[in-house]
Amino acid sequence: RKISGVYYTPDFVVNFIIERTIGRKIEEILNDFKNKVSEIEKMNKSELLKKFMMLNLEVKKKSADGYRDKTEKEMKEELKNYYDPIERILNLKILDLASGSGHFLVSAVEYLSNKIEEVEYILEKEYNYKSPFFDKLEKIKNEIVNYSKHYNFNIKKEQIYDENLIKRVILKRCIYGVDINELAVELTKISLWLFSFTIGAPLSFLDHHIKAGNSIIGTGMENKELFSSILQRAKEKFEEINERYDITDIEESYKMYSEYEEDINKTRKDLNYSLGYKEELKPFHFILEFPDAIDGFDIIISNPPYVRQERIRDIKSYLKRDFKRVYSSTADIYVYFYYRAMELLKDNGYLGFIT
């Protein structure tokens, strides 16, 4: 860490920031589900049909004789699944703009996995509701057992814990990190792999969400229309990668990401050239690098670098051009990290920085 310039953030600081950002977002999700359940339970068949039409949900169910109308009970259950708080938590997008060795991101994975188990208990006790997500965990366990047999391991289902599998899913779907130091990026991956280790399973694919680059040299999520065709393909690829469990299909994640890199590499170079960014500055274009977060991030947490203006003279011309609203010749580098984070954050998102 000392060699790479990566600095440790005390646990109590990290936990405080995570509680005030991720914790509040989960609270919002739970409150919203509570209101939705109350609304659903009061609906009659006619109101349910209107709601299904509005949400483009199927009103028929397959049966032995073909198709039949769904019962009122089935429709209510499906609506609850549509607003499933577990899936909403797993769809959160959490970014660290200066990830270092991954302390914030590892803590975010731990916090989310604990909260998901806590939310599962609340849903069953208060709403008699079980998220379909937990059926997926059984599927992943079966995949690991079969995978281990193929390689002559003797893994039993009882040895595979839900907690570890939840961490793997969170890691793949929710966590994004950027750091200018390539060694720090590798440290982040190792930290996340160790923390989410699951017996009998390969290490999760992380290259699509944990990347090296300069968070304040490059573009945010603006000018989407300029990249519309390539972004749509990239977004679909990333979303498919996110949904893979990385057991028997991990090679597919690598293959799909390689295809994305081939598609995007020329655009990346053209953008650097048109904006005058030198390659040695490691420009990072969020719109190209994280196409599955094109609508912004729900939560951004970080210990941003604090570097006096005298030490960033080589990039001041870029900062002056790219951060017109906040640029000052005497501003510390953290100012630009704050502004970039605000640009990338969703309107109802949370930002937690050490300041």
GROMACS .gro file of C-alpha atoms in nm, residues 222-236 264 267 287-288 291 294:
model
   21
  222GLU     CA    1  -2.303   1.343  -2.091
  223ASN     CA    2  -2.359   1.341  -2.471
  224LYS     CA    3  -2.529   1.001  -2.474
  225GLU     CA    4  -2.674   1.069  -2.819
  226LEU     CA    5  -2.323   1.076  -2.972
  227PHE     CA    6  -2.265   0.714  -2.874
  228SER     CA    7  -2.620   0.579  -2.894
  229SER     CA    8  -2.555   0.285  -3.128
  230ILE     CA    9  -2.243   0.151  -2.959
  231LEU     CA   10  -2.378   0.220  -2.609
  232GLN     CA   11  -2.691   0.014  -2.659
  233ARG     CA   12  -2.485  -0.294  -2.755
  234ALA     CA   13  -2.240  -0.234  -2.470
  235LYS     CA   14  -2.521  -0.186  -2.216
  236GLU     CA   15  -2.685  -0.514  -2.320
  264ILE     CA   16  -1.530   0.027  -2.779
  267THR     CA   17  -1.429   0.501  -2.991
  287ILE     CA   18  -2.009   0.676  -2.046
  288LEU     CA   19  -1.797   0.420  -2.233
  291PRO     CA   20  -2.252   0.163  -2.004
  294ILE     CA   21  -2.563   0.525  -1.811
   0.00000   0.00000   0.00000
